[in-house]
Amino acid sequence: QLGQFLSNRETNLRYLALESMCNLATSDFSHEAVKKHKEVIILSMKMEKDVSVRQQAVDLLYAMCDKTNAEEIVQEMLNYLETADYSIREEMVLKVAILAEKYALDFTWYVDV
């Protein structure tokens, strides 16, 4: 039900939904439920007007990343990095580096990132 707020017209509700999901993503109990909203979260990172909501989407993608979705999330973050707000670029680069190191299954992929 929390996922429905990701598409709400109210910026504050979208932010709170992302923030709450970020907290839930760290729990083994709810991690899989949060991952179901990956596409909407990626859209929030790319299309949201409010930079704080975009930052929260980046934080959530980082928190929900695991070995099953790491390559896709890292690639989406790298693609977004080119147009990302300067205020969040440095943190994004750090998160991409951490995810690449943590979940690299293929040395070539790790080096390419």
PDB file of C-alpha atoms in Angstrom:
ATOM      1  CA  GLN A   1       0.000   0.000   0.000  1.00  0.00           C
ATOM      2  CA  LEU A   2       2.907   2.332   0.608  1.00  0.00           C
ATOM      3  CA  GLY A   3       3.836   2.047  -3.055  1.00  0.00           C
ATOM      4  CA  GLN A   4       0.683   3.876  -4.124  1.00  0.00           C
ATOM      5  CA  PHE A   5       2.072   7.077  -2.598  1.00  0.00           C
ATOM      6  CA  LEU A   6       5.013   7.028  -5.022  1.00  0.00           C
ATOM      7  CA  SER A   7       2.672   8.338  -7.720  1.00  0.00           C
ATOM      8  CA  ASN A   8       0.787  10.812  -5.543  1.00  0.00           C
ATOM      9  CA  ARG A   9       0.494  14.422  -6.709  1.00  0.00           C
ATOM     10  CA  GLU A  10       1.815  15.700  -3.373  1.00  0.00           C
ATOM     11  CA  THR A  11       5.588  16.001  -3.321  1.00  0.00           C
ATOM     12  CA  ASN A  12       5.735  15.539   0.451  1.00  0.00           C
ATOM     13  CA  LEU A  13       3.833  12.256   0.253  1.00  0.00           C
ATOM     14  CA  ARG A  14       6.153  10.952  -2.460  1.00  0.00           C
ATOM     15  CA  TYR A  15       9.152  11.909  -0.336  1.00  0.00           C
ATOM     16  CA  LEU A  16       7.715  10.241   2.774  1.00  0.00           C
ATOM     17  CA  ALA A  17       6.862   7.096   0.811  1.00  0.00           C
ATOM     18  CA  LEU A  18      10.434   6.853  -0.493  1.00  0.00           C
ATOM     19  CA  GLU A  19      11.858   7.538   2.959  1.00  0.00           C
ATOM     20  CA  SER A  20       9.649   4.900   4.584  1.00  0.00           C
ATOM     21  CA  MET A  21      10.468   2.369   1.895  1.00  0.00           C
ATOM     22  CA  CYS A  22      14.158   3.100   2.422  1.00  0.00           C
ATOM     23  CA  ASN A  23      13.756   2.102   6.060  1.00  0.00           C
ATOM     24  CA  LEU A  24      11.817  -1.012   5.068  1.00  0.00           C
ATOM     25  CA  ALA A  25      14.400  -2.023   2.458  1.00  0.00           C
ATOM     26  CA  THR A  26      16.951  -2.688   5.183  1.00  0.00           C
ATOM     27  CA  SER A  27      14.705  -5.337   6.747  1.00  0.00           C
ATOM     28  CA  ASP A  28      14.865  -8.930   5.511  1.00  0.00           C
ATOM     29  CA  PHE A  29      11.129  -9.148   6.143  1.00  0.00           C
ATOM     30  CA  SER A  30      10.140  -6.373   3.722  1.00  0.00           C
ATOM     31  CA  HIS A  31      13.092  -6.142   1.314  1.00  0.00           C
ATOM     32  CA  GLU A  32      11.384  -8.151  -1.445  1.00  0.00           C
ATOM     33  CA  ALA A  33       8.181  -6.111  -1.169  1.00  0.00           C
ATOM     34  CA  VAL A  34      10.133  -2.895  -1.694  1.00  0.00           C
ATOM     35  CA  LYS A  35      11.956  -4.331  -4.726  1.00  0.00           C
ATOM     36  CA  LYS A  36       8.615  -4.731  -6.526  1.00  0.00           C
ATOM     37  CA  HIS A  37       8.478  -0.939  -6.922  1.00  0.00           C
ATOM     38  CA  LYS A  38      11.896  -0.644  -8.580  1.00  0.00           C
ATOM     39  CA  GLU A  39      10.626   0.761 -11.890  1.00  0.00           C
ATOM     40  CA  VAL A  40       8.611   3.541 -10.226  1.00  0.00           C
ATOM     41  CA  ILE A  41      11.555   4.375  -7.965  1.00  0.00           C
ATOM     42  CA  ILE A  42      13.880   4.624 -10.969  1.00  0.00           C
ATOM     43  CA  LEU A  43      11.373   6.956 -12.632  1.00  0.00           C
ATOM     44  CA  SER A  44      11.293   9.064  -9.467  1.00  0.00           C
ATOM     45  CA  MET A  45      15.065   9.372  -9.580  1.00  0.00           C
ATOM     46  CA  LYS A  46      15.005  10.467 -13.229  1.00  0.00           C
ATOM     47  CA  MET A  47      11.825  12.525 -13.578  1.00  0.00           C
ATOM     48  CA  GLU A  48      11.005  14.062 -10.202  1.00  0.00           C
ATOM     49  CA  LYS A  49      11.109  17.871 -10.123  1.00  0.00           C
ATOM     50  CA  ASP A  50      12.117  18.136  -6.467  1.00  0.00           C
ATOM     51  CA  VAL A  51      15.803  17.384  -5.858  1.00  0.00           C
ATOM     52  CA  SER A  52      15.154  16.102  -2.324  1.00  0.00           C
ATOM     53  CA  VAL A  53      12.750  13.487  -3.702  1.00  0.00           C
ATOM     54  CA  ARG A  54      15.307  12.504  -6.351  1.00  0.00           C
ATOM     55  CA  GLN A  55      17.930  12.166  -3.607  1.00  0.00           C
ATOM     56  CA  GLN A  56      15.574   9.980  -1.593  1.00  0.00           C
ATOM     57  CA  ALA A  57      14.979   7.792  -4.661  1.00  0.00           C
ATOM     58  CA  VAL A  58      18.753   7.355  -5.045  1.00  0.00           C
ATOM     59  CA  ASP A  59      19.015   6.435  -1.364  1.00  0.00           C
ATOM     60  CA  LEU A  60      16.225   3.893  -1.744  1.00  0.00           C
ATOM     61  CA  LEU A  61      17.757   2.315  -4.844  1.00  0.00           C
ATOM     62  CA  TYR A  62      21.009   1.979  -2.927  1.00  0.00           C
ATOM     63  CA  ALA A  63      19.225   0.431   0.080  1.00  0.00           C
ATOM     64  CA  MET A  64      17.216  -2.048  -1.997  1.00  0.00           C
ATOM     65  CA  CYS A  65      20.155  -3.190  -4.100  1.00  0.00           C
ATOM     66  CA  ASP A  66      21.179  -6.841  -3.853  1.00  0.00           C
ATOM     67  CA  LYS A  67      22.893  -9.406  -6.053  1.00  0.00           C
ATOM     68  CA  THR A  68      19.740  -9.926  -8.137  1.00  0.00           C
ATOM     69  CA  ASN A  69      19.332  -6.305  -9.234  1.00  0.00           C
ATOM     70  CA  ALA A  70      22.751  -4.694  -8.726  1.00  0.00           C
ATOM     71  CA  GLU A  71      23.743  -4.499 -12.392  1.00  0.00           C
ATOM     72  CA  GLU A  72      20.468  -2.846 -13.388  1.00  0.00           C
ATOM     73  CA  ILE A  73      20.469  -0.372 -10.498  1.00  0.00           C
ATOM     74  CA  VAL A  74      24.118   0.566 -11.023  1.00  0.00           C
ATOM     75  CA  GLN A  75      23.499   1.069 -14.749  1.00  0.00           C
ATOM     76  CA  GLU A  76      20.427   3.239 -14.099  1.00  0.00           C
ATOM     77  CA  MET A  77      22.382   5.335 -11.601  1.00  0.00           C
ATOM     78  CA  LEU A  78      25.259   5.746 -14.057  1.00  0.00           C
ATOM     79  CA  ASN A  79      22.862   6.790 -16.819  1.00  0.00           C
ATOM     80  CA  TYR A  80      21.219   9.333 -14.533  1.00  0.00           C
ATOM     81  CA  LEU A  81      24.556  10.663 -13.287  1.00  0.00           C
ATOM     82  CA  GLU A  82      25.096  12.597 -16.529  1.00  0.00           C
ATOM     83  CA  THR A  83      22.051  14.785 -15.897  1.00  0.00           C
ATOM     84  CA  ALA A  84      21.878  14.583 -12.104  1.00  0.00           C
ATOM     85  CA  ASP A  85      21.813  17.701  -9.993  1.00  0.00           C
ATOM     86  CA  TYR A  86      25.303  18.727  -8.903  1.00  0.00           C
ATOM     87  CA  SER A  87      24.240  18.542  -5.258  1.00  0.00           C
ATOM     88  CA  ILE A  88      23.752  14.762  -5.426  1.00  0.00           C
ATOM     89  CA  ARG A  89      26.423  13.700  -7.927  1.00  0.00           C
ATOM     90  CA  GLU A  90      29.247  13.133  -5.454  1.00  0.00           C
ATOM     91  CA  GLU A  91      27.136  10.913  -3.219  1.00  0.00           C
ATOM     92  CA  MET A  92      25.829   9.008  -6.239  1.00  0.00           C
ATOM     93  CA  VAL A  93      29.349   8.272  -7.466  1.00  0.00           C
ATOM     94  CA  LEU A  94      30.264   6.948  -4.036  1.00  0.00           C
ATOM     95  CA  LYS A  95      27.153   4.745  -3.906  1.00  0.00           C
ATOM     96  CA  VAL A  96      27.774   3.382  -7.397  1.00  0.00           C
ATOM     97  CA  ALA A  97      31.357   2.517  -6.445  1.00  0.00           C
ATOM     98  CA  ILE A  98      30.238   0.752  -3.265  1.00  0.00           C
ATOM     99  CA  LEU A  99      27.530  -1.229  -5.071  1.00  0.00           C
ATOM    100  CA  ALA A 100      29.881  -2.218  -7.875  1.00  0.00           C
ATOM    101  CA  GLU A 101      32.490  -3.440  -5.425  1.00  0.00           C
ATOM    102  CA  LYS A 102      29.986  -5.228  -3.204  1.00  0.00           C
ATOM    103  CA  TYR A 103      27.986  -7.019  -5.897  1.00  0.00           C
ATOM    104  CA  ALA A 104      30.450  -7.536  -8.736  1.00  0.00           C
ATOM    105  CA  LEU A 105      29.972 -11.075 -10.014  1.00  0.00           C
ATOM    106  CA  ASP A 106      32.109 -10.407 -13.047  1.00  0.00           C
ATOM    107  CA  PHE A 107      35.472  -8.652 -12.901  1.00  0.00           C
ATOM    108  CA  THR A 108      34.917  -7.142 -16.354  1.00  0.00           C
ATOM    109  CA  TRP A 109      31.639  -5.546 -15.228  1.00  0.00           C
ATOM    110  CA  TYR A 110      33.323  -4.161 -12.114  1.00  0.00           C
ATOM    111  CA  VAL A 111      36.126  -2.590 -14.161  1.00  0.00           C
ATOM    112  CA  ASP A 112      33.667  -1.159 -16.702  1.00  0.00           C
ATOM    113  CA  VAL A 113      31.714   0.576 -13.960  1.00  0.00           C
TER     114      VAL A 113
END
